[in-house]
PDB file of C-alpha atoms in Angstrom:
ATOM      1  CA  MET A 165    -156.374  72.050-126.738  1.00  0.00           C
ATOM      2  CA  ALA A 166    -154.729  74.748-124.225  1.00  0.00           C
ATOM      3  CA  ASN A 167    -156.744  73.401-121.099  1.00  0.00           C
ATOM      4  CA  VAL A 168    -155.043  69.774-122.002  1.00  0.00           C
ATOM      5  CA  ALA A 169    -151.958  70.502-119.566  1.00  0.00           C
ATOM      6  CA  PRO A 170    -150.241  69.255-118.157  1.00  0.00           C
ATOM      7  CA  THR A 171    -151.749  65.768-119.863  1.00  0.00           C
ATOM      8  CA  PRO A 172    -149.337  65.044-122.579  1.00  0.00           C
ATOM      9  CA  LEU A 173    -151.458  65.842-125.855  1.00  0.00           C
ATOM     10  CA  ALA A 174    -150.088  63.327-128.764  1.00  0.00           C
ATOM     11  CA  ALA A 175    -151.479  63.787-132.215  1.00  0.00           C
ATOM     12  CA  ILE A 176    -150.555  61.653-135.044  1.00  0.00           C
ATOM     13  CA  HIS A 177    -151.989  62.684-138.734  1.00  0.00           C
ATOM     14  CA  SER A 178    -152.070  61.562-142.273  1.00  0.00           C
ATOM     15  CA  THR A 179    -150.618  64.444-144.818  1.00  0.00           C
ATOM     16  CA  HIS A 180    -153.956  63.446-146.828  1.00  0.00           C
ATOM     17  CA  ASP A 181    -156.810  63.345-144.153  1.00  0.00           C
ATOM     18  CA  GLU A 182    -160.273  63.545-145.360  1.00  0.00           C
ATOM     19  CA  PHE A 183    -161.453  65.385-142.704  1.00  0.00           C
ATOM     20  CA  VAL A 184    -159.037  67.629-140.789  1.00  0.00           C
ATOM     21  CA  PRO A 185    -157.106  68.802-143.042  1.00  0.00           C
ATOM     22  CA  LEU A 186    -153.043  69.399-141.446  1.00  0.00           C
ATOM     23  CA  ALA A 187    -153.011  72.712-141.552  1.00  0.00           C
ATOM     24  CA  ASP A 188    -155.896  72.823-138.749  1.00  0.00           C
ATOM     25  CA  ILE A 189    -154.372  70.015-136.577  1.00  0.00           C
ATOM     26  CA  GLN A 190    -151.133  71.863-136.439  1.00  0.00           C
ATOM     27  CA  ASN A 191    -152.751  75.094-135.377  1.00  0.00           C
ATOM     28  CA  MET A 192    -154.356  72.819-132.674  1.00  0.00           C
ATOM     29  CA  VAL A 193    -151.666  71.779-131.232  1.00  0.00           C
ATOM     30  CA  ASN A 194    -149.140  74.619-131.475  1.00  0.00           C
ATOM     31  CA  ARG A 195    -152.726  76.748-129.681  1.00  0.00           C
ATOM     32  CA  ALA A 196    -151.451  73.286-126.518  1.00  0.00           C
ATOM     33  CA  ALA A 197    -149.712  74.214-123.725  1.00  0.00           C
ATOM     34  CA  GLU A 198    -146.682  71.282-123.369  1.00  0.00           C
ATOM     35  CA  PRO A 199    -146.170  68.737-123.421  1.00  0.00           C
ATOM     36  CA  LYS A 200    -147.375  68.134-126.402  1.00  0.00           C
ATOM     37  CA  ARG A 201    -146.235  66.032-129.929  1.00  0.00           C
ATOM     38  CA  LEU A 202    -147.500  65.781-133.689  1.00  0.00           C
ATOM     39  CA  TRP A 203    -146.378  62.994-135.843  1.00  0.00           C
ATOM     40  CA  ILE A 204    -147.420  63.189-139.409  1.00  0.00           C
ATOM     41  CA  VAL A 205    -147.387  60.481-141.329  1.00  0.00           C
ATOM     42  CA  ASP A 206    -147.709  60.707-145.064  1.00  0.00           C
ATOM     43  CA  ALA A 207    -150.812  58.429-145.928  1.00  0.00           C
ATOM     44  CA  SER A 208    -153.588  58.208-148.551  1.00  0.00           C
ATOM     45  CA  ASP A 209    -156.571  59.448-145.752  1.00  0.00           C
ATOM     46  CA  HIS A 210    -157.921  59.132-143.213  1.00  0.00           C
ATOM     47  CA  GLY A 211    -157.063  55.365-141.575  1.00  0.00           C
ATOM     48  CA  PHE A 212    -153.634  55.438-142.712  1.00  0.00           C
ATOM     49  CA  SER A 213    -154.885  52.854-145.492  1.00  0.00           C
ATOM     50  CA  ASN A 214    -151.862  52.420-147.779  1.00  0.00           C
ATOM     51  CA  ASN A 215    -149.371  53.244-144.592  1.00  0.00           C
ATOM     52  CA  LEU A 216    -150.114  51.224-141.705  1.00  0.00           C
ATOM     53  CA  PRO A 217    -147.018  49.982-140.652  1.00  0.00           C
ATOM     54  CA  GLU A 218    -145.766  53.631-140.062  1.00  0.00           C
ATOM     55  CA  PHE A 219    -149.272  54.301-138.355  1.00  0.00           C
ATOM     56  CA  ASP A 220    -148.291  52.004-136.374  1.00  0.00           C
ATOM     57  CA  ARG A 221    -144.517  52.587-135.871  1.00  0.00           C
ATOM     58  CA  ARG A 222    -145.759  56.199-134.495  1.00  0.00           C
ATOM     59  CA  LEU A 223    -148.308  55.338-132.730  1.00  0.00           C
ATOM     60  CA  LEU A 224    -146.236  52.448-130.255  1.00  0.00           C
ATOM     61  CA  GLU A 225    -143.849  55.685-130.370  1.00  0.00           C
ATOM     62  CA  ALA A 226    -146.389  57.879-128.763  1.00  0.00           C
ATOM     63  CA  ILE A 227    -146.853  55.978-126.188  1.00  0.00           C
ATOM     64  CA  ALA A 228    -143.521  55.279-125.649  1.00  0.00           C
ATOM     65  CA  TRP A 229    -143.543  59.685-125.373  1.00  0.00           C
ATOM     66  CA  ILE A 230    -146.673  60.100-123.513  1.00  0.00           C
ATOM     67  CA  ASN A 231    -145.358  57.375-120.690  1.00  0.00           C
ATOM     68  CA  GLN A 232    -142.467  59.681-120.754  1.00  0.00           C
ATOM     69  CA  ASN A 233    -144.192  62.400-119.928  1.00  0.00           C
ATOM     70  CA  ALA A 234    -147.082  61.925-117.906  1.00  0.00           C
ATOM     71  CA  THR A 235    -147.205  63.062-115.022  1.00  0.00           C
ATOM     72  CA  HIS A 236    -147.480  60.080-111.813  1.00  0.00           C
TER      73      HIS A 236
END
């Protein structure tokens, strides 16, 4: 992840992801260079199945953030 820059790194993660613990994604994002941003959604699993409306909001936010931070 450290080599992704200057491409913006946007990550959306579930609080109860059964595949990747929250601490792992936080560590990965922390090691990445700017620009980077992590959205954490309170959801019951990797697929955000009990909170898709918030996931959808965060996804739109992430896309907008990427567009604002992309180098053209």
